[in-house]
GROMACS .gro file of C-alpha atoms in nm:
model
  455
    1MET     CA    1  -2.600  -2.649  -0.085
    2THR     CA    2  -2.572  -2.287   0.025
    3ALA     CA    3  -2.241  -2.200   0.193
    4LYS     CA    4  -2.256  -2.087   0.553
    5PRO     CA    5  -2.218  -1.707   0.581
    6ILE     CA    6  -1.931  -1.543   0.768
    7HIS     CA    7  -2.066  -1.373   1.079
    8LEU     CA    8  -1.913  -1.035   1.162
    9GLY     CA    9  -1.980  -0.967   1.528
   10ASN     CA   10  -1.820  -0.624   1.555
   11ALA     CA   11  -1.912  -0.445   1.234
   12GLY     CA   12  -2.126  -0.163   1.371
   13GLY     CA   13  -2.396  -0.420   1.434
   14ALA     CA   14  -2.365  -0.791   1.363
   15ILE     CA   15  -2.401  -0.883   0.995
   16ASP     CA   16  -2.352  -1.193   0.782
   17ILE     CA   17  -2.128  -1.193   0.475
   18HIS     CA   18  -2.228  -1.440   0.206
   19ASP     CA   19  -1.987  -1.646  -0.001
   20ASP     CA   20  -2.006  -1.429  -0.314
   21ASP     CA   21  -1.933  -1.115  -0.111
   22VAL     CA   22  -1.584  -1.221  -0.001
   23TYR     CA   23  -1.291  -1.086  -0.201
   24PHE     CA   24  -0.936  -1.219  -0.171
   25PRO     CA   25  -0.672  -1.000  -0.345
   26PHE     CA   26  -0.469  -1.305  -0.446
   27SER     CA   27  -0.530  -1.624  -0.639
   28SER     CA   28  -0.647  -1.928  -0.441
   29GLY     CA   29  -0.350  -2.132  -0.317
   30ARG     CA   30  -0.091  -1.888  -0.448
   31PHE     CA   31   0.077  -1.814  -0.111
   32ALA     CA   32   0.237  -2.065   0.126
   33TYR     CA   33   0.400  -2.045   0.469
   34ASP     CA   34   0.579  -2.274   0.714
   35CYS     CA   35   0.552  -2.176   1.082
   36VAL     CA   36   0.822  -2.422   1.194
   37ALA     CA   37   1.070  -2.308   0.930
   38CYS     CA   38   1.026  -1.939   1.020
   39ASN     CA   39   1.049  -2.019   1.394
   40ALA     CA   40   0.702  -1.874   1.465
   41LYS     CA   41   0.805  -1.508   1.424
   42CYS     CA   42   0.444  -1.394   1.466
   43CYS     CA   43   0.436  -1.547   1.816
   44ARG     CA   44   0.737  -1.358   1.947
   45GLY     CA   45   0.641  -1.040   2.128
   46HIS     CA   46   0.333  -0.944   1.927
   47GLY     CA   47  -0.004  -0.898   2.094
   48PHE     CA   48  -0.335  -1.053   1.995
   49LEU     CA   49  -0.705  -0.993   2.050
   50ALA     CA   50  -0.893  -1.221   2.288
   51THR     CA   51  -1.270  -1.245   2.245
   52VAL     CA   52  -1.484  -1.264   2.559
   53GLY     CA   53  -1.650  -1.604   2.592
   54ALA     CA   54  -1.508  -1.951   2.537
   55GLU     CA   55  -1.193  -1.815   2.371
   56LEU     CA   56  -1.084  -1.592   2.659
   57ALA     CA   57  -1.207  -1.841   2.919
   58THR     CA   58  -0.974  -2.106   2.775
   59GLN     CA   59  -0.677  -1.871   2.796
   60LEU     CA   60  -0.753  -1.775   3.158
   61ARG     CA   61  -0.798  -2.140   3.253
   62LEU     CA   62  -0.457  -2.225   3.112
   63ARG     CA   63  -0.289  -1.909   3.248
   64PRO     CA   64  -0.487  -1.775   3.550
   65THR     CA   65  -0.248  -1.481   3.604
   66LEU     CA   66  -0.304  -1.330   3.257
   67PRO     CA   67  -0.549  -1.049   3.357
   68LEU     CA   68  -0.252  -0.823   3.438
   69PHE     CA   69  -0.163  -0.819   3.068
   70LEU     CA   70  -0.512  -0.764   2.928
   71GLU     CA   71  -0.656  -0.428   2.820
   72PRO     CA   72  -1.009  -0.370   2.680
   73SER     CA   73  -0.988  -0.303   2.307
   74THR     CA   74  -1.355  -0.210   2.256
   75PRO     CA   75  -1.576   0.025   2.460
   76GLU     CA   76  -1.827  -0.252   2.520
   77GLY     CA   77  -1.554  -0.487   2.644
   78ALA     CA   78  -1.622  -0.763   2.390
   79GLN     CA   79  -1.251  -0.806   2.319
   80TYR     CA   80  -0.928  -0.759   2.508
   81LEU     CA   81  -0.581  -0.686   2.378
   82MET     CA   82  -0.320  -0.927   2.511
   83HIS     CA   83   0.010  -0.746   2.571
   84ASN     CA   84   0.271  -1.004   2.487
   85CYS     CA   85   0.637  -0.940   2.552
   86ALA     CA   86   0.958  -1.042   2.377
   87PRO     CA   87   1.090  -1.304   2.322
   88GLY     CA   88   0.767  -1.504   2.298
   89CYS     CA   89   0.394  -1.535   2.359
   90PHE     CA   90   0.265  -1.653   2.698
   91PHE     CA   91   0.145  -1.967   2.521
   92LEU     CA   92   0.458  -2.038   2.313
   93SER     CA   93   0.636  -2.355   2.423
   94SER     CA   94   1.012  -2.402   2.429
   95GLU     CA   95   0.972  -2.609   2.110
   96GLY     CA   96   0.811  -2.313   1.932
   97ARG     CA   97   0.458  -2.458   1.942
   98CYS     CA   98   0.131  -2.310   2.072
   99ASP     CA   99   0.018  -2.459   2.404
  100ILE     CA  100  -0.346  -2.374   2.328
  101HIS     CA  101  -0.325  -2.558   1.997
  102ALA     CA  102  -0.153  -2.855   2.161
  103SER     CA  103  -0.395  -2.897   2.452
  104GLU     CA  104  -0.727  -2.763   2.318
  105GLY     CA  105  -0.701  -2.794   1.939
  106PRO     CA  106  -0.660  -2.529   1.664
  107ALA     CA  107  -1.020  -2.407   1.693
  108ALA     CA  108  -0.953  -2.285   2.049
  109LYS     CA  109  -0.672  -2.050   1.947
  110PRO     CA  110  -0.733  -1.673   1.961
  111GLU     CA  111  -0.904  -1.539   1.650
  112THR     CA  112  -0.596  -1.330   1.566
  113CYS     CA  113  -0.377  -1.640   1.563
  114ARG     CA  114  -0.631  -1.881   1.417
  115LEU     CA  115  -0.682  -1.668   1.105
  116PHE     CA  116  -0.327  -1.531   1.074
  117PRO     CA  117  -0.173  -1.435   0.836
  118PHE     CA  118  -0.496  -1.380   0.640
  119ASN     CA  119  -0.657  -1.150   0.894
  120ASP     CA  120  -0.626  -0.799   0.752
  121PHE     CA  121  -0.994  -0.725   0.692
  122LEU     CA  122  -1.175  -0.439   0.519
  123ARG     CA  123  -1.539  -0.386   0.432
  124VAL     CA  124  -1.630  -0.222   0.102
  125GLY     CA  125  -2.007  -0.194   0.109
  126ARG     CA  126  -2.133  -0.552   0.146
  127THR     CA  127  -1.799  -0.700   0.041
  128LEU     CA  128  -1.547  -0.837   0.290
  129VAL     CA  129  -1.189  -0.790   0.167
  130VAL     CA  130  -0.947  -1.046   0.317
  131ARG     CA  131  -0.579  -0.959   0.284
  132PRO     CA  132  -0.267  -1.128   0.422
  133HIS     CA  133  -0.064  -0.942   0.681
  134GLY     CA  134   0.172  -0.714   0.492
  135SER     CA  135   0.492  -0.769   0.689
  136LEU     CA  136   0.491  -1.021   0.974
  137CYS     CA  137   0.458  -1.355   0.793
  138PRO     CA  138   0.732  -1.461   0.545
  139LEU     CA  139   0.483  -1.573   0.281
  140GLN     CA  140   0.621  -1.762  -0.017
  141VAL     CA  141   0.482  -1.749  -0.369
  142THR     CA  142   0.418  -2.101  -0.496
  143PRO     CA  143   0.570  -2.210  -0.830
  144PRO     CA  144   0.344  -2.202  -1.139
  145GLY     CA  145   0.103  -2.495  -1.132
  146VAL     CA  146   0.152  -2.555  -0.758
  147LYS     CA  147  -0.117  -2.465  -0.504
  148SER     CA  148  -0.097  -2.442  -0.125
  149GLU     CA  149  -0.383  -2.525   0.108
  150CYS     CA  150  -0.250  -2.247   0.333
  151SER     CA  151  -0.411  -1.985   0.109
  152SER     CA  152  -0.697  -2.185  -0.042
  153HIS     CA  153  -0.996  -1.951  -0.062
  154GLN     CA  154  -1.231  -2.228   0.045
  155ALA     CA  155  -1.018  -2.323   0.346
  156LEU     CA  156  -0.990  -1.959   0.453
  157LYS     CA  157  -1.366  -1.909   0.422
  158GLU     CA  158  -1.431  -2.216   0.636
  159ALA     CA  159  -1.191  -2.087   0.901
  160MET     CA  160  -1.374  -1.752   0.908
  161GLN     CA  161  -1.716  -1.917   0.922
  162ARG     CA  162  -1.642  -2.082   1.256
  163PRO     CA  163  -1.721  -1.911   1.480
  164GLY     CA  164  -1.713  -1.583   1.286
  165ILE     CA  165  -1.499  -1.269   1.304
  166PHE     CA  166  -1.518  -1.046   1.610
  167ALA     CA  167  -1.228  -0.809   1.544
  168ARG     CA  168  -1.324  -0.453   1.455
  169ILE     CA  169  -1.322  -0.423   1.075
  170ARG     CA  170  -1.243  -0.096   0.901
  171GLN     CA  171  -1.480   0.044   0.641
  172ALA     CA  172  -1.311   0.133   0.313
  173HIS     CA  173  -1.422   0.335   0.012
  174ALA     CA  174  -1.376   0.253  -0.354
  175THR     CA  175  -1.532   0.324  -0.692
  176SER     CA  176  -1.854   0.135  -0.768
  177ASP     CA  177  -1.686  -0.101  -1.015
  178ALA     CA  178  -1.375  -0.161  -0.802
  179ILE     CA  179  -1.451  -0.514  -0.680
  180ALA     CA  180  -1.540  -0.639  -1.029
  181VAL     CA  181  -1.221  -0.489  -1.174
  182GLU     CA  182  -1.008  -0.634  -0.894
  183ARG     CA  183  -1.155  -0.983  -0.941
  184THR     CA  184  -1.062  -0.957  -1.309
  185ILE     CA  185  -0.705  -0.864  -1.216
  186VAL     CA  186  -0.677  -1.160  -0.976
  187HIS     CA  187  -0.770  -1.380  -1.272
  188LEU     CA  188  -0.517  -1.203  -1.496
  189SER     CA  189  -0.240  -1.238  -1.237
  190GLU     CA  190  -0.307  -1.612  -1.213
  191GLN     CA  191  -0.301  -1.651  -1.591
  192ALA     CA  192   0.035  -1.470  -1.594
  193ALA     CA  193   0.189  -1.690  -1.323
  194GLY     CA  194   0.447  -1.839  -1.559
  195CYS     CA  195   0.510  -1.519  -1.756
  196THR     CA  196   0.847  -1.345  -1.726
  197ASN     CA  197   0.736  -1.004  -1.856
  198TYR     CA  198   0.569  -0.790  -1.590
  199LEU     CA  199   0.490  -0.519  -1.844
  200GLN     CA  200   0.239  -0.760  -1.999
  201LEU     CA  201   0.035  -0.762  -1.678
  202VAL     CA  202   0.068  -0.383  -1.650
  203ALA     CA  203  -0.085  -0.352  -1.998
  204GLN     CA  204  -0.365  -0.594  -1.909
  205MET     CA  205  -0.446  -0.395  -1.594
  206VAL     CA  206  -0.475  -0.076  -1.800
  207ASP     CA  207  -0.703  -0.252  -2.050
  208ALA     CA  208  -0.921  -0.394  -1.768
  209GLN     CA  209  -0.965  -0.049  -1.616
  210ARG     CA  210  -1.039   0.114  -1.950
  211SER     CA  211  -1.295  -0.156  -2.025
  212ALA     CA  212  -1.466  -0.089  -1.691
  213MET     CA  213  -1.474   0.281  -1.782
  214GLY     CA  214  -1.625   0.201  -2.123
  215GLU     CA  215  -1.313   0.311  -2.309
  216ALA     CA  216  -1.111   0.138  -2.578
  217GLY     CA  217  -0.746   0.048  -2.533
  218SER     CA  218  -0.497   0.330  -2.575
  219ALA     CA  219  -0.217   0.330  -2.833
  220ALA     CA  220  -0.025   0.559  -2.598
  221PHE     CA  221   0.043   0.278  -2.347
  222VAL     CA  222   0.380   0.166  -2.486
  223PRO     CA  223   0.532   0.516  -2.507
  224ASN     CA  224   0.385   0.594  -2.161
  225VAL     CA  225   0.566   0.292  -2.014
  226GLN     CA  226   0.888   0.363  -2.200
  227ARG     CA  227   0.899   0.725  -2.082
  228THR     CA  228   0.808   0.629  -1.723
  229ILE     CA  229   1.092   0.376  -1.709
  230ALA     CA  230   1.334   0.624  -1.870
  231PHE     CA  231   1.241   0.904  -1.628
  232ALA     CA  232   1.278   0.670  -1.330
  233ARG     CA  233   1.620   0.555  -1.450
  234GLN     CA  234   1.747   0.912  -1.487
  235LEU     CA  235   1.612   1.021  -1.148
  236LEU     CA  236   1.671   0.710  -0.936
  237SER     CA  237   1.914   0.486  -1.129
  238THR     CA  238   1.646   0.216  -1.160
  239PRO     CA  239   1.679  -0.051  -1.433
  240SER     CA  240   1.644   0.019  -1.802
  241LEU     CA  241   1.372  -0.143  -2.011
  242SER     CA  242   1.612  -0.405  -2.148
  243GLU     CA  243   1.734  -0.500  -1.798
  244LEU     CA  244   1.380  -0.590  -1.690
  245GLU     CA  245   1.374  -0.881  -1.934
  246ASN     CA  246   1.607  -1.091  -1.715
  247GLU     CA  247   1.415  -1.068  -1.387
  248SER     CA  248   1.197  -1.379  -1.397
  249GLU     CA  249   1.206  -1.447  -1.020
  250VAL     CA  250   1.114  -1.091  -0.923
  251CYS     CA  251   0.851  -1.093  -1.197
  252HIS     CA  252   0.699  -1.418  -1.066
  253THR     CA  253   0.665  -1.273  -0.715
  254MET     CA  254   0.522  -0.944  -0.844
  255MET     CA  255   0.266  -1.125  -1.062
  256ALA     CA  256   0.128  -1.309  -0.759
  257MET     CA  257   0.136  -1.002  -0.534
  258THR     CA  258  -0.015  -0.751  -0.777
  259PRO     CA  259  -0.380  -0.776  -0.660
  260PHE     CA  260  -0.263  -0.751  -0.297
  261LEU     CA  261  -0.044  -0.447  -0.369
  262ARG     CA  262  -0.327  -0.285  -0.567
  263SER     CA  263  -0.565  -0.318  -0.273
  264TYR     CA  264  -0.376  -0.046  -0.085
  265PHE     CA  265  -0.442   0.200  -0.367
  266VAL     CA  266  -0.794   0.087  -0.460
  267PHE     CA  267  -0.952   0.068  -0.113
  268GLN     CA  268  -0.928   0.392   0.082
  269VAL     CA  269  -0.985   0.370   0.457
  270GLY     CA  270  -1.146   0.669   0.628
  271GLU     CA  271  -1.091   1.022   0.504
  272ALA     CA  272  -0.830   1.112   0.245
  273PRO     CA  273  -0.493   1.076   0.421
  274GLN     CA  274  -0.231   1.345   0.446
  275ALA     CA  275   0.041   1.345   0.184
  276THR     CA  276   0.317   1.363   0.444
  277ASN     CA  277   0.227   1.032   0.607
  278GLU     CA  278   0.440   0.762   0.443
  279ASN     CA  279   0.234   0.479   0.593
  280ARG     CA  280  -0.095   0.584   0.436
  281VAL     CA  281  -0.199   0.533   0.078
  282LEU     CA  282  -0.286   0.847  -0.113
  283PRO     CA  283  -0.569   0.862  -0.367
  284LEU     CA  284  -0.458   0.770  -0.717
  285ALA     CA  285  -0.680   0.759  -1.023
  286PRO     CA  286  -0.759   0.392  -1.101
  287ILE     CA  287  -0.612   0.418  -1.451
  288LYS     CA  288  -0.276   0.519  -1.298
  289ILE     CA  289  -0.253   0.237  -1.043
  290PRO     CA  290  -0.084   0.000  -1.294
  291PHE     CA  291   0.197   0.255  -1.329
  292ALA     CA  292   0.237   0.269  -0.950
  293LEU     CA  293   0.274  -0.111  -0.954
  294LEU     CA  294   0.525  -0.081  -1.238
  295SER     CA  295   0.719   0.156  -1.011
  296VAL     CA  296   0.714  -0.098  -0.726
  297PHE     CA  297   0.850  -0.355  -0.972
  298LEU     CA  298   1.132  -0.116  -1.069
  299LEU     CA  299   1.223  -0.069  -0.702
  300ALA     CA  300   1.220  -0.445  -0.643
  301VAL     CA  301   1.455  -0.506  -0.936
  302THR     CA  302   1.677  -0.222  -0.812
  303ALA     CA  303   1.693  -0.390  -0.469
  304ARG     CA  304   1.804  -0.714  -0.632
  305GLN     CA  305   2.063  -0.534  -0.845
  306SER     CA  306   2.188  -0.363  -0.527
  307GLY     CA  307   2.280  -0.700  -0.376
  308MET     CA  308   1.961  -0.835  -0.219
  309ARG     CA  309   1.962  -1.201  -0.322
  310ASP     CA  310   1.605  -1.294  -0.233
  311ILE     CA  311   1.319  -1.064  -0.331
  312THR     CA  312   1.024  -1.206  -0.138
  313PHE     CA  313   0.668  -1.115  -0.047
  314GLN     CA  314   0.800  -0.930   0.258
  315THR     CA  315   1.060  -0.743   0.051
  316ILE     CA  316   0.814  -0.610  -0.202
  317SER     CA  317   0.548  -0.532   0.057
  318GLN     CA  318   0.799  -0.327   0.257
  319LEU     CA  319   0.925  -0.146  -0.053
  320GLN     CA  320   0.570  -0.031  -0.128
  321ARG     CA  321   0.516   0.081   0.232
  322ASP     CA  322   0.850   0.257   0.271
  323PHE     CA  323   0.840   0.431  -0.068
  324LEU     CA  324   0.467   0.492  -0.087
  325SER     CA  325   0.484   0.861  -0.180
  326LEU     CA  326   0.760   0.789  -0.430
  327VAL     CA  327   0.579   0.512  -0.621
  328THR     CA  328   0.260   0.719  -0.618
  329MET     CA  329   0.447   1.010  -0.778
  330MET     CA  330   0.628   0.779  -1.021
  331ALA     CA  331   0.290   0.675  -1.160
  332ASP     CA  332   0.259   1.035  -1.281
  333LEU     CA  333   0.607   1.087  -1.429
  334ASP     CA  334   0.461   1.090  -1.780
  335SER     CA  335   0.170   1.319  -1.685
  336VAL     CA  336   0.134   1.696  -1.713
  337LEU     CA  337   0.052   1.806  -1.359
  338VAL     CA  338  -0.035   2.127  -1.176
  339LEU     CA  339  -0.076   2.217  -0.811
  340ARG     CA  340  -0.428   2.165  -0.675
  341GLU     CA  341  -0.620   2.481  -0.610
  342GLY     CA  342  -0.648   2.572  -0.242
  343VAL     CA  343  -0.400   2.308  -0.119
  344PRO     CA  344  -0.091   2.436   0.068
  345VAL     CA  345   0.240   2.272  -0.021
  346GLU     CA  346   0.384   2.375   0.319
  347LEU     CA  347   0.662   2.587   0.172
  348ARG     CA  348   0.803   2.652   0.519
  349ASP     CA  349   0.890   2.281   0.548
  350PHE     CA  350   1.117   2.296   0.243
  351GLY     CA  351   1.390   2.441   0.464
  352ARG     CA  352   1.427   2.109   0.643
  353SER     CA  353   1.561   1.951   0.324
  354PRO     CA  354   1.915   2.000   0.190
  355HIS     CA  355   1.748   2.042  -0.151
  356ALA     CA  356   1.529   2.336  -0.046
  357VAL     CA  357   1.601   2.566  -0.343
  358ALA     CA  358   1.572   2.286  -0.601
  359LEU     CA  359   1.243   2.176  -0.443
  360THR     CA  360   1.116   2.534  -0.462
  361ARG     CA  361   1.203   2.565  -0.830
  362ALA     CA  362   1.043   2.232  -0.917
  363THR     CA  363   0.727   2.321  -0.724
  364ARG     CA  364   0.715   2.664  -0.890
  365ALA     CA  365   0.725   2.493  -1.229
  366LEU     CA  366   0.398   2.317  -1.138
  367LEU     CA  367   0.202   2.640  -1.089
  368PRO     CA  368  -0.103   2.640  -1.320
  369THR     CA  369   0.002   2.975  -1.469
  370ILE     CA  370   0.330   2.819  -1.582
  371GLN     CA  371   0.208   2.472  -1.679
  372SER     CA  372  -0.086   2.600  -1.883
  373LYS     CA  373   0.170   2.747  -2.125
  374ARG     CA  374   0.456   2.499  -2.094
  375ARG     CA  375   0.272   2.165  -2.052
  376ALA     CA  376   0.585   1.985  -1.931
  377ARG     CA  377   0.568   1.625  -1.815
  378LEU     CA  378   0.642   1.578  -1.446
  379GLY     CA  379   0.951   1.372  -1.529
  380ASP     CA  380   1.091   1.657  -1.739
  381VAL     CA  381   1.019   1.910  -1.463
  382LEU     CA  382   1.203   1.700  -1.205
  383LEU     CA  383   1.502   1.632  -1.432
  384GLU     CA  384   1.535   2.003  -1.504
  385HIS     CA  385   1.571   2.088  -1.135
  386ALA     CA  386   1.728   1.773  -0.988
  387PRO     CA  387   2.093   1.780  -0.869
  388GLY     CA  388   2.351   1.625  -1.100
  389ASP     CA  389   2.500   1.394  -0.837
  390PRO     CA  390   2.308   1.058  -0.835
  391LEU     CA  391   2.312   1.043  -0.454
  392LEU     CA  392   2.167   1.393  -0.419
  393ARG     CA  393   1.928   1.338  -0.710
  394GLY     CA  394   1.773   1.037  -0.536
  395GLY     CA  395   1.723   1.237  -0.216
  396PHE     CA  396   1.568   1.526  -0.409
  397THR     CA  397   1.327   1.291  -0.589
  398LYS     CA  398   1.209   1.131  -0.265
  399ASP     CA  399   1.168   1.474  -0.101
  400ILE     CA  400   0.963   1.619  -0.387
  401ALA     CA  401   0.740   1.311  -0.377
  402ARG     CA  402   0.662   1.371  -0.009
  403ILE     CA  403   0.581   1.733  -0.091
  404ILE     CA  404   0.358   1.708  -0.397
  405VAL     CA  405   0.175   1.374  -0.374
  406GLY     CA  406  -0.189   1.444  -0.299
  407LYS     CA  407  -0.139   1.810  -0.392
  408VAL     CA  408  -0.119   1.786  -0.771
  409VAL     CA  409  -0.368   1.693  -1.042
  410ASP     CA  410  -0.365   1.657  -1.419
  411LEU     CA  411  -0.363   1.985  -1.608
  412GLY     CA  412  -0.723   2.089  -1.670
  413GLU     CA  413  -0.852   1.912  -1.358
  414GLU     CA  414  -0.732   2.166  -1.099
  415ARG     CA  415  -1.068   2.337  -1.051
  416ARG     CA  416  -1.270   2.015  -1.047
  417ALA     CA  417  -1.027   1.877  -0.787
  418ARG     CA  418  -1.044   2.194  -0.578
  419HIS     CA  419  -0.965   2.137  -0.212
  420GLN     CA  420  -1.270   2.162   0.014
  421GLY     CA  421  -1.070   2.268   0.322
  422GLY     CA  422  -1.123   2.578   0.534
  423TRP     CA  423  -1.033   2.937   0.462
  424ARG     CA  424  -0.700   2.907   0.646
  425ALA     CA  425  -0.574   2.640   0.408
  426ARG     CA  426  -0.696   2.835   0.106
  427SER     CA  427  -0.536   3.156   0.232
  428ARG     CA  428  -0.206   2.981   0.304
  429SER     CA  429  -0.213   2.829  -0.044
  430GLN     CA  430  -0.263   3.172  -0.202
  431VAL     CA  431   0.028   3.318  -0.003
  432GLU     CA  432   0.251   3.028  -0.104
  433ARG     CA  433   0.165   3.067  -0.471
  434TRP     CA  434   0.241   3.439  -0.457
  435THR     CA  435   0.573   3.361  -0.284
  436LEU     CA  436   0.667   3.102  -0.545
  437ARG     CA  437   0.590   3.341  -0.829
  438TYR     CA  438   0.741   3.665  -0.701
  439VAL     CA  439   0.999   3.608  -0.425
  440ASP     CA  440   1.358   3.575  -0.546
  441ASP     CA  441   1.539   3.242  -0.492
  442GLN     CA  442   1.821   3.414  -0.301
  443ILE     CA  443   1.575   3.550  -0.046
  444LEU     CA  444   1.409   3.212  -0.016
  445SER     CA  445   1.752   3.051   0.026
  446LEU     CA  446   1.831   3.282   0.319
  447MET     CA  447   1.496   3.197   0.475
  448PHE     CA  448   1.562   2.824   0.434
  449LYS     CA  449   1.908   2.856   0.592
  450GLN     CA  450   1.749   3.017   0.897
  451ILE     CA  451   1.503   2.728   0.923
  452GLN     CA  452   1.786   2.473   0.884
  453GLY     CA  453   1.978   2.643   1.164
  454ARG     CA  454   1.696   2.601   1.415
  455PRO     CA  455   1.714   2.309   1.661
   0.00000   0.00000   0.00000
């Protein structure tokens, strides 16, 4: 029997998504949640979309005065945004239950609530990507061998099939083999559910990507990982390789979350985002994504070593969001990088950092004219110019990540990755490169002090 398709009613024209074209970046049944135990956090002050028709009619019948709090969310008026207020939704009872659910049944709930927390949707060609919400729901990773109906792929598909999805869904871009590779990694993450060595999954991800590219495995993987971990430890005081062997709980959570975390690097929404925006994922070559995930793992273990007792889905998801530029740069610590041609690094903004001169020297070291002769790994460049004090060194490393991510490429790729921006950006880039090469550090330091003194 053919499965009922999922109807998308607001996808630039209604379309139907068939069963094989749905991708979940997590293993079926791997995540669980308990609304009563978490005291319905998602229902406390957060808005939701109300679809015109039976759904909105039910809400207005139960709460006739709601129109004051509704705003159209689409030009055609097919959906309205409900402006909820703290401390709870208009339909949240004093017992922490949904009045719509209680009186009308779960199918009558707003689409946002009915599908939550698995309602972060993307379209990649004909494929519908279904992700859990990254922060609002305290998802739990089930123990090895235990499955939860809460995240059963079949149950989630059935919920989406009736009556369909009417929220606006973003279109994402990815390489042609991305979905196939990601499905393989979901399978690998499930196989590794009981494993206590996250580096094993990192190696498998690299092999899966190389296989998709028609390449054999690389003997350089182990030294790449060892140097990446060593560079990170020297720059950020993250754990050593031997310390990672005793982190079974963090490893278990990371194993389950890996496909979900990868999805933010693999699927790019809209145009290439700006490097300065911490909440947007920056393009990263697919073969380097496993090293970005290794970096997230290092940060998660560091958080636990810093006193955080429980490293959960929410913890790791927030670490990736908050340190996005940093983990993206950390994926390249073992790479030989140069500044992209025609891309300004915004030298004038360096003055807003207390590490302005060190940032200038590190950026200068990435000029193609210097790197073509020196061929220094990024980790070595940063260590050469980083402050000696661990507190200052961490701040410097985070600042340089915000500056260079999206503006550097592997040595030899700088012309192929030439920026396609306008003449202003290219001209500014040329001026900055000349300044980095020929203007003395003392003069730049005076300039930065003037910038720092401005309100």
